[in-house]
Amino acid sequence: MTSRRLPAGGLIDRSKTIRFSFDGRELSGHPGDTLASALLANGVRLVGRSFKYHRPRGIMTAGPDEPNALVELREGARREPNSKATEIELHDGLVSRSQNRWPSLAFDVMALNALAGKALSAGFYYKTFMWPKRFWETLYEPLIRRAAGLGRAATEADPDHYEAMHAHCDVLVVGSGAAGLAATRAAGEAGARVILCERDALVGGGLLICPQHQAWHAEMLAALKALPNVEILPRTNVFGYYDHNLLGGLEQVADHRREPGEHEVRQRYRTFRAKQVVLAAGASERLIALPGNDRPGVMMAGAALTYLRRFGVAPGENVVVFTNNDSAYETALALAEAGLGQVTLADVRPQSELAGVVAARGVQVRLGTEVAGFDGKVALLRPRGGTLGDPVVADLLCLSGGWNPNVQLASQSGAKTRWDATLASHVPGEPVQGERSAGAARGLFGIGAAAHDGAEAGEAAATAAGFQSKPGFALPELGRSEQALAPLWEVKAPGKSFVDLQHDVTAEDIRLAHREGYAHIEHAKRYTTHAMATDQGKLGSLVGAAILAEARGEPVEAVGVPTHRPYTMPVAVGALAGHTSGAHFQPVRRTALHDWHLRNGAAMQPTGAWLRPFYYQKPGETGWAPIFREARAVRSAVGICDVSTLGKIDVQGPDAATFLDRLYINSFSTLAVGKCRYGVMLREDGIVFDDGTTSRLGDEHFLVTTTTGNAAPVLEHMEFHAQTVWPELDVQFCSVTDQWAQIAVAGPKARETLAAAVEGLDLSNEAFPFMGVGEGTIAGVPVRLFRISFSGELAYEVAVPSSQAETVWEAILAEGKPFGIEPYGLEAMSLMRVEKGHAAGPELNGQTTAADLGMGRMMKKAGDVIGRVLASRPGLADPGRPRLVGVRPVDPAQRLRGGAHIVGEPGSGTSLGWVSSVTQSIEHKCWIGLALVENGESLKGQRLFAVSPLHQESVAVTITSPHHVDPENARVRA
Amino acid sequence: MHLIPCPYCGQRPQDEFHYRGDATVKRPAPDAGEQAFYDYVYTRENPRGWHDEWWHHYAGCRQWIKVRRNTLTHAVAASAGPADALPEATP
């Protein structure tokens, strides 16, 4: 292994040495290197194996278009696969490994795939691995997974932090080459707030490899630094262009270090809302399909120039440069001037104005010549279209098939691309949003042309954003105009000619796709997986399209290219999630009694955004024990429960009663002040939407309660109808869920407990009957009392201003102590509601009607009600529909399962319905359930079967009333 | 991501809103019959171009506003309060 570092040159700090490792080998580089440039400098030629054929691959590019040099970075929790070596800034202690090789990079067993190459052509997986079916799971899939592995993801949690930042600006400039810098300065000097994003660590783009423009580059940077209204964001790739001029980007804050500093984020997801956008993202050099164009030693001509000039690395010694355009002449010249070995330039064009210039400086120029093959050691040169080749010894083959403007963001913004025949490429078309492309991004090449175009674009963008002034800074001179390129997509010769190196797609695969009917570009893409890898086909997408066009007998522009979509470069999901992960995934809602619950042994359960007590565990209790204890307390004495999460909506106004009459299937205009009533609300399609009790606090004042989960949807539903359907109704309402804590006190001793606690309200059955509403005080705190019951016992709910909740709760607890009061949680509540036969979430499932739930008779006889008309449709009014019933096992020792199907006979394939809720009844001392069963009403008393094929269970059950406890409803009225 | 011009709060980002769809359908009279209600609930045009839509500014003023939006370009031409009319037509 010999050092390829040139004695001088490059934007690297040779005074400092950085140590890093690749596949366990200790290597060194300098600050300013990328992992790729450091590997090249160390003479590392082989960096990975290809995806399908496991062919050896080397570094091909110097940027995000890299298809080969994918490496696994770092170790442990920070291990990250599929990083492009060309995009990784070298840092001390960097650990990197090659991927997709087994057992080692130099000897790869799977390379045998290459010998079986014909069998692995396009669509191979679809065609071959279809039969017999069992082979798929046992043989093919494990094999393919191992073979196609692209690195290993970390298995530990990501230790790093991410954040999101949202910015507004007048002008956003993407790309900091000559065009981007000029645009930024023009807009900035006009007074616009400008943000300039550059994906690279260094600002300058193409200027970084143009020593002759160094002075102008430095002057521009100094001028921009002096403008307070200009912000420059290096290491920030803009990856997406969305609606209404919103762009998304990723700032790699700490990826250039071993790990982020203390309290530092690793990456920052950025959004930019810009009045105007200047896209100066440059251009990407394109591949030429020819046999062996994937061999280690093949490199894009522009990349070779970058390694020479920016990193001071010789990418090869004896070089063949193969081109169809002028740009590669600079590479040939630079290589020759570095004095490494023989440089041969093969230009397919019969003439070149530059031939004489480079020949005079030692480059052997062969015009009208193409490269018909390369094996890593020898390139085969032949006259254009000829057959006999002429071997030229070369360890480096540089390719330049022309340049594609980076139109991805313009295309994402909605602008159609336009075919430019001179460039043989797509350029951005008419803008749809407030954007314009500048410089190479719209096909204007050369520093001078790009700078002039950028300045104009920056001025135009500033003007469109409301700023006026002429740019007054100097620009580089316009260069000579280039000679036209000769479109060249493929050199046809025996061997594998790749169009997509990362996914191993060959020119022949594209033709095969065409022959097999996948002639549309989008079909050919999916059939061959062309341009679907992490490099997004930056090198070869257009080459593949051109080969498809040839097969179709049409011009390239008729084929088009697949739609450009975000992301222009891969983005870690963690960065998009920002800090909204783990405990911060969503806000948590806590009731006013939360701290009391925690202090008293509550196991908390998330229900939607809320945390609610599941049960209160005492020492030594396991399994269902705390639940049974709590439920028994309620059934035999008294229990207390925090029901604050129920939605509460305060409704007021002269038309409040009319409004509620239209929302609920039952009437509220007939409800007396000081009373409450259970109500059912439908959706307009006739399905039950929500239920709850509504109290009349005054003639024009109601308090609606909703289920916990539907609090927000019910409020939106009410707002929609009040604002848009019945704006003539004089009614106002708002959510008071958070303002009131609500405490249920239930059990035979509930009255005695509360009577001792409440002042100012007579709780006797006569004075305050079932469904009564009143006001009083507890411990001096004003409270509302509702005599309602969810458990089926004598019960009350006490509403108290949230700030006083704990005072009132403690006061009730103290008065209940002589009766053995127990706080109870969700599980005990659920146990008792199933015993009582109340429908809840599993029954209000968005498919049931009021009649299904046994509440059909609640529908009032007349008047406008949401859902009335469509609830009467034959399908919904069918009496045979699944209807709410109770189920109990015939053998009380057997358990029931929620989700079990109800069938007439074991083994029957006809499901009559399903078990929706189950619990262990403390009253019946067995499992009980609620079920929705076809013709359920008429099946009561019959024996059916609850089957759960998943558990291989079949339980004989009796169909009962859903009211397993107190069907006469006597207890609540006691 | 869209910017929605709320007539009460000004330009606000789309994530402050919930979408409900066609704002041109009118709830029928209670006695209009099943077909009328069926159409109200289910039958929708799927226009390519301008579309008057309900957007609920739930994280703002909580008004159901009408927004005239182009389903092809996502351009927004006008907005109005829940009981107000959008301009006659947008070219």
CSV table of N, CA, C and O in Angstrom, one decimal, chain A residues 619-656:
chain,number,residue,atom,x,y,z
A,619,PRO,N,-49.4,-3.8,49.4
A,619,PRO,CA,-48.3,-4.8,49.5
A,619,PRO,C,-48.9,-6.2,49.5
A,619,PRO,O,-49.9,-6.5,50.2
A,620,GLY,N,-48.3,-7.1,48.8
A,620,GLY,CA,-48.7,-8.5,48.8
A,620,GLY,C,-49.7,-8.8,47.8
A,620,GLY,O,-50.0,-10.0,47.5
A,621,GLU,N,-50.3,-7.8,47.1
A,621,GLU,CA,-51.4,-8.1,46.2
A,621,GLU,C,-50.8,-8.4,44.8
A,621,GLU,O,-49.9,-7.7,44.3
A,622,THR,N,-51.3,-9.4,44.1
A,622,THR,CA,-50.9,-9.7,42.8
A,622,THR,C,-52.1,-10.0,41.9
A,622,THR,O,-53.2,-10.1,42.4
A,623,GLY,N,-51.9,-10.0,40.6
A,623,GLY,CA,-52.9,-10.3,39.7
A,623,GLY,C,-54.2,-9.4,39.8
A,623,GLY,O,-54.1,-8.2,39.9
A,624,TRP,N,-55.3,-10.1,39.9
A,624,TRP,CA,-56.6,-9.4,39.9
A,624,TRP,C,-56.9,-8.9,41.3
A,624,TRP,O,-58.0,-8.3,41.6
A,625,ALA,N,-56.1,-9.3,42.3
A,625,ALA,CA,-56.5,-9.0,43.7
A,625,ALA,C,-56.9,-7.6,44.0
A,625,ALA,O,-57.9,-7.3,44.6
A,626,PRO,N,-56.1,-6.6,43.6
A,626,PRO,CA,-56.5,-5.2,43.9
A,626,PRO,C,-57.8,-4.8,43.2
A,626,PRO,O,-58.6,-4.0,43.7
A,627,ILE,N,-58.0,-5.3,42.0
A,627,ILE,CA,-59.2,-5.0,41.2
A,627,ILE,C,-60.4,-5.5,41.9
A,627,ILE,O,-61.4,-4.8,42.1
A,628,PHE,N,-60.3,-6.8,42.4
A,628,PHE,CA,-61.5,-7.4,43.1
A,628,PHE,C,-61.7,-6.6,44.4
A,628,PHE,O,-62.9,-6.4,44.7
A,629,ARG,N,-60.6,-6.3,45.1
A,629,ARG,CA,-60.8,-5.6,46.4
A,629,ARG,C,-61.5,-4.2,46.1
A,629,ARG,O,-62.5,-3.9,46.8
A,630,GLU,N,-61.1,-3.5,45.1
A,630,GLU,CA,-61.7,-2.2,44.8
A,630,GLU,C,-63.2,-2.3,44.4
A,630,GLU,O,-64.1,-1.6,44.9
A,631,ALA,N,-63.5,-3.3,43.5
A,631,ALA,CA,-64.8,-3.5,43.1
A,631,ALA,C,-65.7,-3.9,44.2
A,631,ALA,O,-66.9,-3.5,44.3
A,632,ARG,N,-65.2,-4.8,45.1
A,632,ARG,CA,-66.0,-5.3,46.2
A,632,ARG,C,-66.4,-4.2,47.1
A,632,ARG,O,-67.5,-4.1,47.7
A,633,ALA,N,-65.4,-3.3,47.3
A,633,ALA,CA,-65.7,-2.1,48.2
A,633,ALA,C,-66.9,-1.3,47.6
A,633,ALA,O,-67.7,-0.9,48.4
A,634,VAL,N,-66.9,-1.1,46.3
A,634,VAL,CA,-68.0,-0.4,45.7
A,634,VAL,C,-69.3,-1.1,45.9
A,634,VAL,O,-70.3,-0.6,46.2
A,635,ARG,N,-69.3,-2.4,45.5
A,635,ARG,CA,-70.5,-3.2,45.6
A,635,ARG,C,-71.0,-3.4,47.0
A,635,ARG,O,-72.2,-3.5,47.2
A,636,SER,N,-70.1,-3.4,48.0
A,636,SER,CA,-70.6,-3.7,49.4
A,636,SER,C,-70.6,-2.5,50.3
A,636,SER,O,-71.3,-2.4,51.3
A,637,ALA,N,-69.8,-1.4,50.0
A,637,ALA,CA,-69.7,-0.3,50.9
A,637,ALA,C,-69.6,1.0,50.1
A,637,ALA,O,-70.6,1.5,49.6
A,638,VAL,N,-68.4,1.5,49.8
A,638,VAL,CA,-68.3,2.7,49.1
A,638,VAL,C,-66.9,2.8,48.5
A,638,VAL,O,-65.9,2.3,49.1
A,639,GLY,N,-66.8,3.3,47.3
A,639,GLY,CA,-65.5,3.6,46.6
A,639,GLY,C,-65.5,5.0,46.0
A,639,GLY,O,-66.5,5.6,45.9
A,640,ILE,N,-64.3,5.4,45.7
A,640,ILE,CA,-64.1,6.8,45.2
A,640,ILE,C,-63.2,6.7,44.0
A,640,ILE,O,-62.2,6.0,44.0
A,641,CYS,N,-63.5,7.4,42.9
A,641,CYS,CA,-62.8,7.2,41.7
A,641,CYS,C,-62.6,8.6,41.0
A,641,CYS,O,-63.6,9.4,41.0
A,642,ASP,N,-61.5,8.8,40.4
A,642,ASP,CA,-61.2,10.1,39.7
A,642,ASP,C,-61.7,9.9,38.3
A,642,ASP,O,-61.2,9.2,37.5
A,643,VAL,N,-62.8,10.6,37.9
A,643,VAL,CA,-63.4,10.5,36.6
A,643,VAL,C,-63.2,11.9,35.9
A,643,VAL,O,-64.0,12.2,35.0
A,644,SER,N,-62.1,12.6,36.2
A,644,SER,CA,-61.9,14.0,35.7
A,644,SER,C,-61.7,14.0,34.2
A,644,SER,O,-61.9,15.0,33.5
A,645,THR,N,-61.3,12.8,33.6
A,645,THR,CA,-60.9,12.8,32.2
A,645,THR,C,-62.1,12.9,31.2
A,645,THR,O,-62.0,13.1,30.1
A,646,LEU,N,-63.3,12.6,31.8
A,646,LEU,CA,-64.5,12.7,30.9
A,646,LEU,C,-64.6,14.2,30.3
A,646,LEU,O,-64.3,15.1,31.0
A,647,GLY,N,-64.9,14.3,29.0
A,647,GLY,CA,-65.0,15.6,28.4
A,647,GLY,C,-66.2,16.4,29.0
A,647,GLY,O,-67.2,15.8,29.3
A,648,LYS,N,-66.0,17.6,29.3
A,648,LYS,CA,-67.1,18.5,29.8
A,648,LYS,C,-67.2,19.7,28.9
A,648,LYS,O,-66.2,20.4,28.7
A,649,ILE,N,-68.4,20.0,28.5
A,649,ILE,CA,-68.6,21.1,27.6
A,649,ILE,C,-69.8,21.9,28.2
A,649,ILE,O,-70.9,21.4,28.4
A,650,ASP,N,-69.5,23.2,28.4
A,650,ASP,CA,-70.5,24.1,29.0
A,650,ASP,C,-71.2,24.7,27.8
A,650,ASP,O,-70.6,25.4,27.0
A,651,VAL,N,-72.6,24.6,27.8
A,651,VAL,CA,-73.4,25.1,26.7
A,651,VAL,C,-74.4,26.1,27.2
A,651,VAL,O,-75.1,25.8,28.1
A,652,GLN,N,-74.3,27.3,26.6
A,652,GLN,CA,-75.2,28.3,27.1
A,652,GLN,C,-75.9,29.1,26.0
A,652,GLN,O,-75.4,29.1,24.9
A,653,GLY,N,-77.0,29.7,26.2
A,653,GLY,CA,-77.7,30.5,25.2
A,653,GLY,C,-79.2,30.2,25.1
A,653,GLY,O,-79.6,29.1,25.5
A,654,PRO,N,-80.0,31.1,24.6
A,654,PRO,CA,-81.4,30.9,24.4
A,654,PRO,C,-81.7,29.7,23.6
A,654,PRO,O,-82.8,29.0,23.9
A,655,ASP,N,-80.9,29.3,22.7
A,655,ASP,CA,-81.2,28.1,21.8
A,655,ASP,C,-80.4,26.9,22.2
A,655,ASP,O,-80.3,25.9,21.5
A,656,ALA,N,-79.8,26.9,23.5
A,656,ALA,CA,-79.0,25.8,23.9
A,656,ALA,C,-79.8,24.5,23.9
A,656,ALA,O,-79.3,23.4,23.4
